[in-house]
PDB file of C-alpha atoms in Angstrom:
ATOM      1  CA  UNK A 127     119.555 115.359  88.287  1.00 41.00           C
ATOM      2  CA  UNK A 128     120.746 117.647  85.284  1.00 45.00           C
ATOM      3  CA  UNK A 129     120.858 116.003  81.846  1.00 47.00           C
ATOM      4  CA  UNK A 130     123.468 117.782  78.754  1.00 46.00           C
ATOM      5  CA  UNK A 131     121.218 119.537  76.163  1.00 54.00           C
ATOM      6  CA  UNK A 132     122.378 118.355  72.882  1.00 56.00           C
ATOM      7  CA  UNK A 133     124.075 121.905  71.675  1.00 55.00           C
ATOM      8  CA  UNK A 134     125.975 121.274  75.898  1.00 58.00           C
ATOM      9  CA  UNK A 135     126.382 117.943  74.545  1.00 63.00           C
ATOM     10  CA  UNK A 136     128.458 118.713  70.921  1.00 64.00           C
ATOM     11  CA  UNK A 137     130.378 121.590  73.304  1.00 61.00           C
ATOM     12  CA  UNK A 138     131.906 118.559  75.365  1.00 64.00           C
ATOM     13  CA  UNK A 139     132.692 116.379  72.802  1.00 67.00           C
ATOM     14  CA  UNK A 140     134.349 118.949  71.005  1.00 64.00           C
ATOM     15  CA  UNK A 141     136.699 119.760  73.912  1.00 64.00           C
ATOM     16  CA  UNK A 142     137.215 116.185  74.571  1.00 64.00           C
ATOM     17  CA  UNK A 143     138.189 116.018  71.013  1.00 62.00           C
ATOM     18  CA  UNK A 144     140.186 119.624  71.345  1.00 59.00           C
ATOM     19  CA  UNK A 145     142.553 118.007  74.000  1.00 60.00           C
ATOM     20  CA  UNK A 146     142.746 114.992  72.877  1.00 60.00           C
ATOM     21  CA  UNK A 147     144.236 116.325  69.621  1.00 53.00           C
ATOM     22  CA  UNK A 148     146.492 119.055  71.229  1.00 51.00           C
ATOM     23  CA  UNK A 149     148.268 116.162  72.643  1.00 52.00           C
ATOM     24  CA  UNK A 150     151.892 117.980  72.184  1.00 48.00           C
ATOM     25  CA  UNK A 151     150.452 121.399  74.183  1.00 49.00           C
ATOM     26  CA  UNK A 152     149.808 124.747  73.193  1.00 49.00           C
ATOM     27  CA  UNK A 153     152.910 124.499  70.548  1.00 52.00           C
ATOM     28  CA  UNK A 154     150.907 122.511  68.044  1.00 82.00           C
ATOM     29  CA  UNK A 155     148.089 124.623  67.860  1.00 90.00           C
ATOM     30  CA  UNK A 156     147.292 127.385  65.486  1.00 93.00           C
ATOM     31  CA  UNK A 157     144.350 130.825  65.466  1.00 94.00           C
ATOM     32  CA  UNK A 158     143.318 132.005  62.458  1.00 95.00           C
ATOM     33  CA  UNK A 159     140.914 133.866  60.709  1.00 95.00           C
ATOM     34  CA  UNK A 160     138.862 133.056  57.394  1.00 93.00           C
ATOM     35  CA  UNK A 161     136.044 133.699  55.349  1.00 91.00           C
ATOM     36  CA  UNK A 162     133.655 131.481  57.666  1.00 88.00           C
ATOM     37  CA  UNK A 163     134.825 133.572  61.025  1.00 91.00           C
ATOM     38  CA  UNK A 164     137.748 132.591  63.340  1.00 94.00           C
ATOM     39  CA  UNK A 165     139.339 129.121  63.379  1.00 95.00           C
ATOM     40  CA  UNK A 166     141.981 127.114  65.850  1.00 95.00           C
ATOM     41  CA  UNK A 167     143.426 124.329  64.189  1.00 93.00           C
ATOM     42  CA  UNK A 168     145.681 121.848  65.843  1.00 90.00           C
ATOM     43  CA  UNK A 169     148.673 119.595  65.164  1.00 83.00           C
ATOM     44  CA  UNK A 170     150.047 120.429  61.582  1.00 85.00           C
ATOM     45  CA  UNK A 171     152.748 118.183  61.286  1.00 82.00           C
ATOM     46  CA  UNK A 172     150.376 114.659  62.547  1.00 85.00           C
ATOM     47  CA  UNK A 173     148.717 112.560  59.780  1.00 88.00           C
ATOM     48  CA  UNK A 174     145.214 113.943  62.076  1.00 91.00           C
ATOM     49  CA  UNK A 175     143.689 116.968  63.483  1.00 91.00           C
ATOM     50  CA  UNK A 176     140.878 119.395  64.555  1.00 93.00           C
ATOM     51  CA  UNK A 177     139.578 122.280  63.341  1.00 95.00           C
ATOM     52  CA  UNK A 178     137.374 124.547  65.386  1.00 94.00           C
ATOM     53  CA  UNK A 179     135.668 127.600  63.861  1.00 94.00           C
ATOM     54  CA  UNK A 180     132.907 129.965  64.366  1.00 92.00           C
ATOM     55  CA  UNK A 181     131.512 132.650  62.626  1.00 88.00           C
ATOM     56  CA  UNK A 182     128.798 135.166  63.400  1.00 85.00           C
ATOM     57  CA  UNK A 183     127.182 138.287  62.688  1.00 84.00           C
ATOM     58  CA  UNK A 184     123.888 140.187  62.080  1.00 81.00           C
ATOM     59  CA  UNK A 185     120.878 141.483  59.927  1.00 81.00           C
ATOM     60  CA  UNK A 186     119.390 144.872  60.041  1.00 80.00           C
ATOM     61  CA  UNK A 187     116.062 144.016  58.615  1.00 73.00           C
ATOM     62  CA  UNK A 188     115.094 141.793  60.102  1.00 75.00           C
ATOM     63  CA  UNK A 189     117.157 142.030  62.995  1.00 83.00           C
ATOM     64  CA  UNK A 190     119.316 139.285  63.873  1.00 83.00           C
ATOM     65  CA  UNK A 191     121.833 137.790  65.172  1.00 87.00           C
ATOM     66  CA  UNK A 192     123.667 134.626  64.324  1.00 85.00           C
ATOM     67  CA  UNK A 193     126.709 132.342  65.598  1.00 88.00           C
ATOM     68  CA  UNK A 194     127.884 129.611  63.566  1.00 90.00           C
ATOM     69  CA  UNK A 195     130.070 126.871  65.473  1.00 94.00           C
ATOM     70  CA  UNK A 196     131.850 124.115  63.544  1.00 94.00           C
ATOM     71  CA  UNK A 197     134.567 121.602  64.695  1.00 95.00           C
ATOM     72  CA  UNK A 198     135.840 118.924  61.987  1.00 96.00           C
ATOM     73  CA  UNK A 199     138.196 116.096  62.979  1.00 95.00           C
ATOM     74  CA  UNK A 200     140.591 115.890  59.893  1.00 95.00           C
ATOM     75  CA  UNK A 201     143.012 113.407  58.272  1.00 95.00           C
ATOM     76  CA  UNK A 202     145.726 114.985  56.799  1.00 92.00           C
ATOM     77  CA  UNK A 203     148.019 113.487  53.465  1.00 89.00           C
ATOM     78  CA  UNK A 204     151.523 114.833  53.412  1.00 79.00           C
ATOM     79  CA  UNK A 205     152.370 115.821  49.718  1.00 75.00           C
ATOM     80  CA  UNK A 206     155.784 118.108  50.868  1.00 83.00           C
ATOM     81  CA  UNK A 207     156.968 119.511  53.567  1.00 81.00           C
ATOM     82  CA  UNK A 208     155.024 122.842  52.497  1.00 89.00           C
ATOM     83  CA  UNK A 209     151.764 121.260  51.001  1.00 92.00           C
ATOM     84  CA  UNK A 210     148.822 119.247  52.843  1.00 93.00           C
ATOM     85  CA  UNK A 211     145.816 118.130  51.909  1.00 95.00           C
ATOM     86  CA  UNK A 212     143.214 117.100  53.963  1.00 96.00           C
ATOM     87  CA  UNK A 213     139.722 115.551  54.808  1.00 97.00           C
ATOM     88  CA  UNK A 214     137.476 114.905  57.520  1.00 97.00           C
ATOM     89  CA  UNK A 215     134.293 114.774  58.945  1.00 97.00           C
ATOM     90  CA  UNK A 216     132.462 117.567  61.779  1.00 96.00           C
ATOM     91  CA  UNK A 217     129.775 118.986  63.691  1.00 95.00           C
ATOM     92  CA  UNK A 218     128.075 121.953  62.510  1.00 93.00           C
ATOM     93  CA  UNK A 219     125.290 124.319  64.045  1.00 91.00           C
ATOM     94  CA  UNK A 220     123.513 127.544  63.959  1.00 87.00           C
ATOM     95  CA  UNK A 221     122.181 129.442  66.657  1.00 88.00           C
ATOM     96  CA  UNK A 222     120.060 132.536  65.188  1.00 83.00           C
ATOM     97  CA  UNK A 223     118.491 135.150  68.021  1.00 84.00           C
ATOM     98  CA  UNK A 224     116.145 137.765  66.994  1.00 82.00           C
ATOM     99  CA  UNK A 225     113.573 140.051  68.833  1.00 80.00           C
ATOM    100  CA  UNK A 226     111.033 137.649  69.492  1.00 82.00           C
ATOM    101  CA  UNK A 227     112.421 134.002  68.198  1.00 82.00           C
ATOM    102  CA  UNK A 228     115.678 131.709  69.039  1.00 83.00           C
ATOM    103  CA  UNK A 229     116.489 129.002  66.086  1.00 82.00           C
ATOM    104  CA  UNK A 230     118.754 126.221  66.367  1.00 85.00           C
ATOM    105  CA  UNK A 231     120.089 123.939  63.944  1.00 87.00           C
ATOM    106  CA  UNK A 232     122.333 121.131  63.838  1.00 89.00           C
ATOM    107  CA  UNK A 233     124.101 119.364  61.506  1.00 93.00           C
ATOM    108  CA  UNK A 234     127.395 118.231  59.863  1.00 94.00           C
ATOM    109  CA  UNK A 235     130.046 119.160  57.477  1.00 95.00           C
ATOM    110  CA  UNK A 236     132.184 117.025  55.009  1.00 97.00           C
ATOM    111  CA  UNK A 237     135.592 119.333  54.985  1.00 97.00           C
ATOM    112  CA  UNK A 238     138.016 118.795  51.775  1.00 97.00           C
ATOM    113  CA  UNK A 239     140.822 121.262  51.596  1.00 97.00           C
ATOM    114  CA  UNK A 240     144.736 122.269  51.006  1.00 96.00           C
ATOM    115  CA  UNK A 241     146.646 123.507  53.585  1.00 95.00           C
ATOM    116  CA  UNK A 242     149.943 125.690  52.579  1.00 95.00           C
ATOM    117  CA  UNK A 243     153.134 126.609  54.773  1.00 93.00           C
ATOM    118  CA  UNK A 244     154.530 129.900  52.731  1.00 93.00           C
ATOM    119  CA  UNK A 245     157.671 130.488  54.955  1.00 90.00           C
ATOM    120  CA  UNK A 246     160.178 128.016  56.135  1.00 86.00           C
ATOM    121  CA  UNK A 247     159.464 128.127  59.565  1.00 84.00           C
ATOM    122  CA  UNK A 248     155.750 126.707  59.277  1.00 84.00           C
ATOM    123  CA  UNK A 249     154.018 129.127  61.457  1.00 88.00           C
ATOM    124  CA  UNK A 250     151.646 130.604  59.159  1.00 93.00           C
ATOM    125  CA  UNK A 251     149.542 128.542  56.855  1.00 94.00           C
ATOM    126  CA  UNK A 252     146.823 129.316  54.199  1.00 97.00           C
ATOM    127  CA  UNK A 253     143.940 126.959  53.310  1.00 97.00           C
ATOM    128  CA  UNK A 254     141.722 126.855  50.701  1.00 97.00           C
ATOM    129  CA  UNK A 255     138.591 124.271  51.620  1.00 97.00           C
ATOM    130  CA  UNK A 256     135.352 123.365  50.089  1.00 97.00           C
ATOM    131  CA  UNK A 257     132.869 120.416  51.606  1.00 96.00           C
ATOM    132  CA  UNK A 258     129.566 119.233  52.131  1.00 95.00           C
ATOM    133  CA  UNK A 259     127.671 120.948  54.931  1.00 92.00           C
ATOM    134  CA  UNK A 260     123.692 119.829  55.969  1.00 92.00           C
ATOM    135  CA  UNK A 261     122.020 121.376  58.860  1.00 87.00           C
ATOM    136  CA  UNK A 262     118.798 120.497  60.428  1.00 84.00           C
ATOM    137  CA  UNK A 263     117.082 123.784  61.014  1.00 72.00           C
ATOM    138  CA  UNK A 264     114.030 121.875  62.721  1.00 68.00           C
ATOM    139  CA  UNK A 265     109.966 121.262  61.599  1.00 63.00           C
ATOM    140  CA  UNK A 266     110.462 120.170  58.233  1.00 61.00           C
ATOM    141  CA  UNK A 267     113.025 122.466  57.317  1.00 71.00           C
ATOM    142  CA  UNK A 268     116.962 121.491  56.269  1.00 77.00           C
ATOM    143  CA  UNK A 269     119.834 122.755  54.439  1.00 80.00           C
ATOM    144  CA  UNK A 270     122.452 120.856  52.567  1.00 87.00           C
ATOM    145  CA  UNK A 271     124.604 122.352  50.183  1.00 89.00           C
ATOM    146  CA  UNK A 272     128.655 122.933  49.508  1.00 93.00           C
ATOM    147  CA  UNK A 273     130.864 125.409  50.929  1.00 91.00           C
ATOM    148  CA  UNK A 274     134.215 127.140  49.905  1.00 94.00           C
ATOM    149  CA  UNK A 275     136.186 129.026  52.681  1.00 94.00           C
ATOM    150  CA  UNK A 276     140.084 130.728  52.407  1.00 97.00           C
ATOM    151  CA  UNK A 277     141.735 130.483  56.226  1.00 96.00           C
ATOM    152  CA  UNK A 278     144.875 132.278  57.411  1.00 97.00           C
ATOM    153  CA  UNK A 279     146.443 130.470  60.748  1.00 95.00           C
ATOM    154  CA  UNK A 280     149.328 131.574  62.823  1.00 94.00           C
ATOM    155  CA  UNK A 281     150.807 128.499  64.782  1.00 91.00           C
ATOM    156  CA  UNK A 282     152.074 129.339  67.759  1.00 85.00           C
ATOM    157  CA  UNK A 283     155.734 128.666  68.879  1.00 69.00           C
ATOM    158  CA  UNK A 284     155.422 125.738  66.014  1.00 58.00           C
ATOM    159  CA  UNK A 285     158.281 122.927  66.039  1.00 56.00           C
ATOM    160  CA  UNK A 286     158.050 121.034  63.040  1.00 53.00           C
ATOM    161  CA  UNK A 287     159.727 117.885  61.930  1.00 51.00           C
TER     162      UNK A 287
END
């Protein structure tokens, strides 16, 4: 009998939550790319949302590597057609390889941020966010702090109202 591992665990959920949100298809979701790594968000013109991002890289000294996952189910407030602001809650974790060690963490974030349509047709948005993040690095160590981020997303095929 194979059990989920909790990072298999958060992976499902999220892509339960994905789909769920996507609800319209592929036409209400946007990629991006930000400060924190790449992003999909979904659904711009509903009152709610997800946001999926990752971000990775590495150290040369000493060497490692590092992927960053983060998915954030938001509620958005309509202030214009061209202006959103937004707030939610999400999953965070951090999975850190080096030569000789693997480190996990888990954790969560508390997203707060403005999302902006520049051209009339709503297919590009930029979005300044800040939050709360904490992650549970494991032993007695853990992390919480704020966050600032700057995201540019490209919706695809958008329709909006």
């Amino acid at each position: 009998f194979y059990t989920f591992a909790p990072m298999n665990k958060a992976l499902l959920i999220a892509s339960l939550l994905f789909f769920k949100f996507t609800g319209s298809g592929i036409a209400q979701i946007g990629i991006g790319l930000g400060s924190h790594g790449l992003n999909v968000r979904t659904n711009p013109d509903s009152k709610h949302g997800l946001i999926i991002r990752t971000g990775f890289g590495f150290t040369a000294d000493p060497f490692e590597t590092f992927f960053r996952p983060e998915a954030a189910w938001i509620k958005r407030h309509h202030y214009s057609d061209k202006t959103k602001l937004y707030a939610g809650l999400g999953a965070a974790g951090e999975v850190i390889f080096s030569v000789s060690e693997l480190h996990l963490a888990y954790g969560f974030i508390i997203p707060v941020g403005l999302e902006l349509f520049p051209l009339e047709n709503k297919r590009l948005s930029v979005s300044l966010e800040t939050g709360l993040s904490f992650l549970d690095i494991g032993q007695t160590d853990s992390q919480f702090g704020n966050y600032g981020l700057l995201e540019i997303t490209f919706y695809l095929d958008h329709h909006h109202d």
